[in-house]
Amino acid sequence: MEVFVGIENINRTLNRPVLTIGNFDGVHLGHQALFQRVKQRAQSLDGESVVMTFHPHPVEVLSPGNGPLFITEHARKLELIEGCTIDTTIVIPFSHEFAAMSAREFVEGILVNKVGVKALVVGYDYRFGKGREGDIEFLRKLGDEHGFEVEAVSGIKMNETVVSSTAIRQFIQEGQLREANALLGRPYEISGTVVKGRDRGGRVLGFPTANICLSRQAPPKLGVYVVRVEVNGKIYGGAANLGYNPTFGDTDLSVEVHILDFNEDIYGKPVTIHFLERLRDEKRFSGPVELTEQIRKDVQKARFILAAKQS
């Protein structure tokens, strides 16, 4: 997949581009259906499939501190889009100047004159331009004026839930990982670097853990989870605790994961945690002995669930 960051950096003429536009946080099943339709239209026009997205997220620019926590970080989002076999992605650096652009200026100045759009595929509720003034009807009007087609794709449902980034984010934050993963089409993941912890996992409790520095992704509800851990290009099973370690009186939110059947030094290395199921709430124990016994039960249950998922 070819990636252009900024319209001014498109250094070739795009081949009869069929375009979709959005933030695409999570690259969930709804986004994937949209991409599939873009690819089909591109094939029918003998053109290329193009995704236009924004970085940073518009809310981060227009209302700093009030934006949603992300399902996927920007770099990972691009990887997932590439995994959908899209030909080209255009990343628009979002700014106040860009936000002030009218709907007509955006279509004529960027989509028509810079991109050369031949067909546009968007979600059924797509709105754009200053104050979100542009809608599907307006797009079709400009499409008639400038010779490009417009197709609106309906949202998809799973178990009566419309697949959306908002719904997935809510499921994640409520600890409903099965539901979130069903809408994502894959396990929810958090990536980070392994940092030095308090060395209690192995030394005090007998279950060594990798401590992960959290990013700005949406954290699941506090508790203990069955996970898979990607480290050094390999996948391992594990049990992770997301919380504050109340038994020891800690005050910082942390992710600690015990990787099953693993004994390597991975301090400073990147890992990705795939959240599969929530086992229980985080709770305070009387001390290390009671906590160790509970961790033993958690790990045993995690092994059972992981084995069942592989069979």
Tab-separated table of C-alpha atoms in Angstrom:
chain	number	residue	atom	x	y	z
A	1	MET	CA	0.000	0.000	0.000
A	2	GLU	CA	1.253	3.451	-0.924
A	3	VAL	CA	0.811	6.149	1.724
A	4	PHE	CA	0.804	9.881	1.024
A	5	VAL	CA	0.913	12.211	4.025
A	6	GLY	CA	-0.577	15.514	2.894
A	7	ILE	CA	-2.312	16.270	-0.392
A	8	GLU	CA	0.698	18.277	-1.559
A	9	ASN	CA	2.855	15.148	-1.355
A	10	ILE	CA	0.868	13.111	-3.864
A	11	ASN	CA	3.623	12.819	-6.453
A	12	ARG	CA	1.790	11.004	-9.223
A	13	THR	CA	-1.561	10.988	-10.991
A	14	LEU	CA	-3.880	8.555	-9.242
A	15	ASN	CA	-5.415	5.960	-11.541
A	16	ARG	CA	-9.185	6.528	-11.714
A	17	PRO	CA	-9.363	6.606	-7.907
A	18	VAL	CA	-12.346	5.234	-6.037
A	19	LEU	CA	-12.249	6.907	-2.644
A	20	THR	CA	-13.676	6.564	0.835
A	21	ILE	CA	-13.152	9.084	3.622
A	22	GLY	CA	-13.195	8.799	7.413
A	23	ASN	CA	-11.279	8.442	10.665
A	24	PHE	CA	-11.663	4.644	10.634
A	25	ASP	CA	-10.708	4.186	14.286
A	26	GLY	CA	-10.557	0.451	14.924
A	27	VAL	CA	-10.812	-0.562	11.253
A	28	HIS	CA	-13.802	-2.638	12.369
A	29	LEU	CA	-16.147	-4.842	10.331
A	30	GLY	CA	-18.167	-1.822	9.202
A	31	HIS	CA	-15.038	-0.130	7.869
A	32	GLN	CA	-13.923	-3.366	6.259
A	33	ALA	CA	-17.269	-3.669	4.431
A	34	LEU	CA	-16.814	-0.111	3.171
A	35	PHE	CA	-13.282	-0.904	1.958
A	36	GLN	CA	-14.546	-4.024	0.215
A	37	ARG	CA	-17.086	-1.956	-1.703
A	38	VAL	CA	-14.377	0.569	-2.629
A	39	LYS	CA	-12.232	-2.248	-4.030
A	40	GLN	CA	-15.162	-3.642	-6.009
A	41	ARG	CA	-15.924	-0.233	-7.541
A	42	ALA	CA	-12.241	0.348	-8.307
A	43	GLN	CA	-12.046	-2.997	-10.072
A	44	SER	CA	-15.144	-2.202	-12.139
A	45	LEU	CA	-13.607	1.124	-13.216
A	46	ASP	CA	-10.134	-0.364	-13.731
A	47	GLY	CA	-8.904	2.117	-11.133
A	48	GLU	CA	-7.269	2.092	-7.701
A	49	SER	CA	-8.828	1.876	-4.252
A	50	VAL	CA	-8.046	4.875	-2.042
A	51	VAL	CA	-8.690	5.595	1.636
A	52	MET	CA	-8.493	9.165	2.933
A	53	THR	CA	-8.092	9.514	6.684
A	54	PHE	CA	-7.008	12.157	9.189
A	55	HIS	CA	-4.230	12.540	11.745
A	56	PRO	CA	-4.492	13.775	14.386
A	57	HIS	CA	-8.153	13.009	15.050
A	58	PRO	CA	-10.270	16.124	14.353
A	59	VAL	CA	-11.574	16.243	17.931
A	60	GLU	CA	-7.998	16.369	19.249
A	61	VAL	CA	-7.489	19.564	17.240
A	62	LEU	CA	-10.870	21.232	17.680
A	63	SER	CA	-11.453	20.271	21.319
A	64	PRO	CA	-8.148	19.217	22.937
A	65	GLY	CA	-8.538	16.857	25.870
A	66	ASN	CA	-12.115	15.963	24.980
A	67	GLY	CA	-11.483	13.487	22.204
A	68	PRO	CA	-12.231	9.787	22.488
A	69	LEU	CA	-9.578	7.348	23.594
A	70	PHE	CA	-8.518	5.456	20.502
A	71	ILE	CA	-9.246	1.857	19.611
A	72	THR	CA	-6.169	1.801	17.383
A	73	GLU	CA	-3.160	4.077	17.271
A	74	HIS	CA	-2.475	5.805	13.958
A	75	ALA	CA	0.410	3.584	12.801
A	76	ARG	CA	-1.552	0.434	13.602
A	77	LYS	CA	-4.590	1.814	11.782
A	78	LEU	CA	-2.519	2.171	8.619
A	79	GLU	CA	-1.288	-1.416	8.995
A	80	LEU	CA	-4.862	-2.663	9.297
A	81	ILE	CA	-5.983	-0.657	6.266
A	82	GLU	CA	-3.104	-2.183	4.312
A	83	GLY	CA	-4.254	-5.593	5.514
A	84	CYS	CA	-7.569	-4.918	3.759
A	85	THR	CA	-5.546	-4.742	0.485
A	86	ILE	CA	-6.320	-1.088	-0.184
A	87	ASP	CA	-4.043	0.313	-2.898
A	88	THR	CA	-3.403	3.826	-1.553
A	89	THR	CA	-4.017	5.790	1.640
A	90	ILE	CA	-3.960	9.574	1.860
A	91	VAL	CA	-3.390	10.952	5.371
A	92	ILE	CA	-4.643	14.503	5.825
A	93	PRO	CA	-2.788	16.358	8.629
A	94	PHE	CA	-5.852	17.799	10.346
A	95	SER	CA	-5.641	21.449	11.402
A	96	HIS	CA	-7.868	24.422	12.207
A	97	GLU	CA	-7.252	25.671	8.672
A	98	PHE	CA	-8.467	22.407	7.198
A	99	ALA	CA	-11.501	22.397	9.509
A	100	ALA	CA	-12.457	25.867	8.230
A	101	MET	CA	-12.723	24.594	4.641
A	102	SER	CA	-16.268	24.615	3.262
A	103	ALA	CA	-17.823	21.438	1.910
A	104	ARG	CA	-17.618	22.747	-1.657
A	105	GLU	CA	-13.968	23.804	-1.235
A	106	PHE	CA	-13.103	20.340	0.055
A	107	VAL	CA	-14.800	18.535	-2.817
A	108	GLU	CA	-13.643	20.831	-5.619
A	109	GLY	CA	-10.229	21.820	-4.283
A	110	ILE	CA	-9.114	18.447	-2.965
A	111	LEU	CA	-11.247	15.561	-4.212
A	112	VAL	CA	-11.680	16.811	-7.772
A	113	ASN	CA	-8.610	18.944	-8.508
A	114	LYS	CA	-5.957	17.151	-6.407
A	115	VAL	CA	-7.166	13.550	-6.138
A	116	GLY	CA	-9.137	13.319	-9.392
A	117	VAL	CA	-11.877	11.211	-7.787
A	118	LYS	CA	-13.945	9.030	-10.140
A	119	ALA	CA	-16.200	7.446	-7.530
A	120	LEU	CA	-16.819	8.114	-3.846
A	121	VAL	CA	-18.068	5.466	-1.412
A	122	VAL	CA	-19.091	6.731	2.027
A	123	GLY	CA	-21.093	5.659	5.049
A	124	TYR	CA	-24.824	6.382	5.102
A	125	ASP	CA	-24.402	9.140	7.717
A	126	TYR	CA	-21.311	10.820	6.271
A	127	ARG	CA	-21.039	14.574	6.799
A	128	PHE	CA	-18.121	16.880	6.066
A	129	GLY	CA	-16.908	20.443	5.628
A	130	LYS	CA	-17.026	23.424	7.982
A	131	GLY	CA	-19.735	22.849	10.569
A	132	ARG	CA	-20.449	19.451	8.940
A	133	GLU	CA	-22.482	21.302	6.309
A	134	GLY	CA	-21.948	18.720	3.562
A	135	ASP	CA	-24.063	15.557	3.335
A	136	ILE	CA	-24.793	12.743	0.884
A	137	GLU	CA	-27.287	14.806	-1.120
A	138	PHE	CA	-24.754	17.629	-1.481
A	139	LEU	CA	-22.070	15.149	-2.562
A	140	ARG	CA	-24.355	13.738	-5.257
A	141	LYS	CA	-25.076	17.250	-6.523
A	142	LEU	CA	-21.353	17.994	-6.845
A	143	GLY	CA	-20.778	14.562	-8.333
A	144	ASP	CA	-23.209	15.429	-11.116
A	145	GLU	CA	-21.384	18.739	-11.640
A	146	HIS	CA	-17.875	17.258	-11.742
A	147	GLY	CA	-18.401	13.784	-13.141
A	148	PHE	CA	-17.883	11.441	-10.208
A	149	GLU	CA	-20.239	8.824	-8.789
A	150	VAL	CA	-21.395	8.746	-5.167
A	151	GLU	CA	-22.481	5.627	-3.309
A	152	ALA	CA	-23.722	5.554	0.284
A	153	VAL	CA	-23.223	2.250	2.106
A	154	SER	CA	-25.599	1.248	4.895
A	155	GLY	CA	-24.221	0.351	8.319
A	156	ILE	CA	-23.967	-3.327	9.210
A	157	LYS	CA	-25.426	-4.929	12.335
A	158	MET	CA	-24.324	-7.792	14.537
A	159	ASN	CA	-26.810	-9.081	17.114
A	160	GLU	CA	-28.926	-5.947	16.574
A	161	THR	CA	-25.931	-3.680	17.336
A	162	VAL	CA	-24.814	-1.313	14.581
A	163	VAL	CA	-21.078	-1.831	14.123
A	164	SER	CA	-19.438	1.468	15.062
A	165	SER	CA	-16.307	2.746	16.766
A	166	THR	CA	-18.498	4.255	19.512
A	167	ALA	CA	-20.182	0.924	20.294
A	168	ILE	CA	-16.854	-0.926	20.296
A	169	ARG	CA	-15.255	1.664	22.553
A	170	GLN	CA	-18.144	1.308	25.010
A	171	PHE	CA	-17.898	-2.485	25.029
A	172	ILE	CA	-14.141	-2.266	25.667
A	173	GLN	CA	-14.531	0.151	28.561
A	174	GLU	CA	-17.272	-2.018	30.076
A	175	GLY	CA	-15.032	-5.077	29.883
A	176	GLN	CA	-17.277	-6.802	27.324
A	177	LEU	CA	-14.412	-8.036	25.184
A	178	ARG	CA	-16.331	-10.803	23.442
A	179	GLU	CA	-18.818	-8.240	22.139
A	180	ALA	CA	-16.116	-5.739	21.194
A	181	ASN	CA	-14.063	-8.381	19.412
A	182	ALA	CA	-17.099	-9.586	17.456
A	183	LEU	CA	-17.601	-6.078	16.040
A	184	LEU	CA	-13.881	-5.578	15.399
A	185	GLY	CA	-13.503	-8.902	13.651
A	186	ARG	CA	-10.379	-9.589	15.719
A	187	PRO	CA	-9.265	-9.334	19.368
A	188	TYR	CA	-8.850	-5.865	20.823
A	189	GLU	CA	-5.178	-5.097	21.285
A	190	ILE	CA	-2.942	-2.724	23.198
A	191	SER	CA	0.698	-2.283	22.250
A	192	GLY	CA	3.433	-0.863	24.414
A	193	THR	CA	6.952	-1.206	25.704
A	194	VAL	CA	7.864	-3.496	28.601
A	195	VAL	CA	9.033	-1.332	31.500
A	196	LYS	CA	10.663	-2.131	34.823
A	197	GLY	CA	8.039	-2.872	37.455
A	198	ARG	CA	8.312	-3.430	41.178
A	199	ASP	CA	9.631	-6.984	40.682
A	200	ARG	CA	6.885	-8.493	42.823
A	201	GLY	CA	5.445	-10.889	40.224
A	202	GLY	CA	8.269	-13.401	40.181
A	203	ARG	CA	10.091	-12.592	43.399
A	204	VAL	CA	7.095	-12.301	45.774
A	205	LEU	CA	4.234	-14.075	44.014
A	206	GLY	CA	5.953	-16.707	41.894
A	207	PHE	CA	4.338	-15.436	38.677
A	208	PRO	CA	6.689	-13.114	36.772
A	209	THR	CA	4.922	-10.391	34.796
A	210	ALA	CA	5.741	-8.019	31.977
A	211	ASN	CA	4.692	-4.467	32.849
A	212	ILE	CA	3.399	-2.470	29.880
A	213	CYS	CA	3.476	1.307	29.605
A	214	LEU	CA	-0.037	2.377	28.539
A	215	SER	CA	-0.670	4.602	25.524
A	216	ARG	CA	-3.728	6.750	24.807
A	217	GLN	CA	-5.770	3.763	23.719
A	218	ALA	CA	-9.112	2.987	25.326
A	219	PRO	CA	-8.295	0.783	28.339
A	220	PRO	CA	-10.637	-2.104	29.108
A	221	LYS	CA	-12.498	-2.138	32.415
A	222	LEU	CA	-10.206	-2.840	35.367
A	223	GLY	CA	-9.776	-6.518	36.018
A	224	VAL	CA	-8.105	-9.748	34.980
A	225	TYR	CA	-8.187	-10.960	31.372
A	226	VAL	CA	-7.303	-13.949	29.264
A	227	VAL	CA	-4.917	-12.666	26.599
A	228	ARG	CA	-2.554	-13.598	23.840
A	229	VAL	CA	0.775	-11.791	23.817
A	230	GLU	CA	2.800	-11.028	20.719
A	231	VAL	CA	6.491	-10.677	21.487
A	232	ASN	CA	9.527	-11.105	19.245
A	233	GLY	CA	7.235	-12.153	16.396
A	234	LYS	CA	5.689	-15.058	18.339
A	235	ILE	CA	2.313	-15.487	20.036
A	236	TYR	CA	1.971	-16.766	23.605
A	237	GLY	CA	-0.988	-17.267	25.909
A	238	GLY	CA	-1.261	-15.226	29.070
A	239	ALA	CA	-3.262	-13.694	31.893
A	240	ALA	CA	-3.204	-9.921	32.324
A	241	ASN	CA	-4.197	-7.632	35.154
A	242	LEU	CA	-5.271	-4.101	34.334
A	243	GLY	CA	-5.535	-2.015	37.464
A	244	TYR	CA	-3.907	-0.449	40.507
A	245	ASN	CA	-2.695	-3.496	42.509
A	246	PRO	CA	-4.824	-2.667	45.585
A	247	THR	CA	-3.291	-5.491	47.630
A	248	PHE	CA	-0.013	-3.539	47.615
A	249	GLY	CA	-1.573	-0.071	47.800
A	250	ASP	CA	-0.315	1.090	44.399
A	251	THR	CA	-1.834	4.227	42.867
A	252	ASP	CA	-0.689	4.065	39.223
A	253	LEU	CA	-2.729	2.330	36.539
A	254	SER	CA	-0.726	-0.479	34.977
A	255	VAL	CA	-1.029	-3.516	32.736
A	256	GLU	CA	0.843	-6.561	34.017
A	257	VAL	CA	0.791	-9.744	31.977
A	258	HIS	CA	1.995	-13.186	32.973
A	259	ILE	CA	3.095	-14.868	29.755
A	260	LEU	CA	2.573	-18.627	29.868
A	261	ASP	CA	5.566	-20.897	29.391
A	262	PHE	CA	7.869	-17.973	28.744
A	263	ASN	CA	11.184	-17.056	30.336
A	264	GLU	CA	12.993	-14.358	28.371
A	265	ASP	CA	14.282	-10.905	29.247
A	266	ILE	CA	12.075	-8.507	27.285
A	267	TYR	CA	12.637	-5.237	29.154
A	268	GLY	CA	12.511	-2.345	26.723
A	269	LYS	CA	10.956	-4.449	23.971
A	270	PRO	CA	7.606	-3.790	22.265
A	271	VAL	CA	4.754	-6.215	22.904
A	272	THR	CA	1.136	-6.397	21.830
A	273	ILE	CA	-1.554	-7.746	24.145
A	274	HIS	CA	-4.671	-9.228	22.499
A	275	PHE	CA	-7.581	-9.222	24.972
A	276	LEU	CA	-9.830	-12.283	24.613
A	277	GLU	CA	-12.038	-12.558	27.703
A	278	ARG	CA	-12.517	-10.927	31.084
A	279	LEU	CA	-12.085	-13.296	34.034
A	280	ARG	CA	-12.907	-11.167	37.058
A	281	ASP	CA	-12.793	-7.788	38.777
A	282	GLU	CA	-9.631	-6.531	40.371
A	283	LYS	CA	-9.882	-6.911	44.144
A	284	ARG	CA	-7.870	-6.420	47.311
A	285	PHE	CA	-6.499	-9.546	48.979
A	286	SER	CA	-5.309	-10.029	52.546
A	287	GLY	CA	-1.729	-10.400	51.411
A	288	PRO	CA	0.677	-12.085	49.003
A	289	VAL	CA	-0.326	-15.648	49.942
A	290	GLU	CA	-4.022	-15.162	49.152
A	291	LEU	CA	-3.158	-13.187	45.989
A	292	THR	CA	-0.771	-15.933	44.802
A	293	GLU	CA	-3.506	-18.539	45.186
A	294	GLN	CA	-5.926	-16.408	43.173
A	295	ILE	CA	-3.342	-15.834	40.426
A	296	ARG	CA	-2.777	-19.583	40.255
A	297	LYS	CA	-6.526	-20.038	39.677
A	298	ASP	CA	-6.580	-17.245	37.084
A	299	VAL	CA	-3.680	-18.774	35.161
A	300	GLN	CA	-5.282	-22.229	35.279
A	301	LYS	CA	-8.546	-20.810	33.936
A	302	ALA	CA	-6.695	-18.852	31.258
A	303	ARG	CA	-4.966	-22.039	30.091
A	304	PHE	CA	-8.319	-23.809	29.892
A	305	ILE	CA	-9.945	-21.013	27.846
A	306	LEU	CA	-6.962	-20.695	25.521
A	307	ALA	CA	-6.900	-24.450	24.919
A	308	ALA	CA	-10.645	-24.419	24.154
A	309	LYS	CA	-10.174	-21.617	21.614
A	310	GLN	CA	-7.466	-23.603	19.822
A	311	SER	CA	-9.481	-26.817	19.603
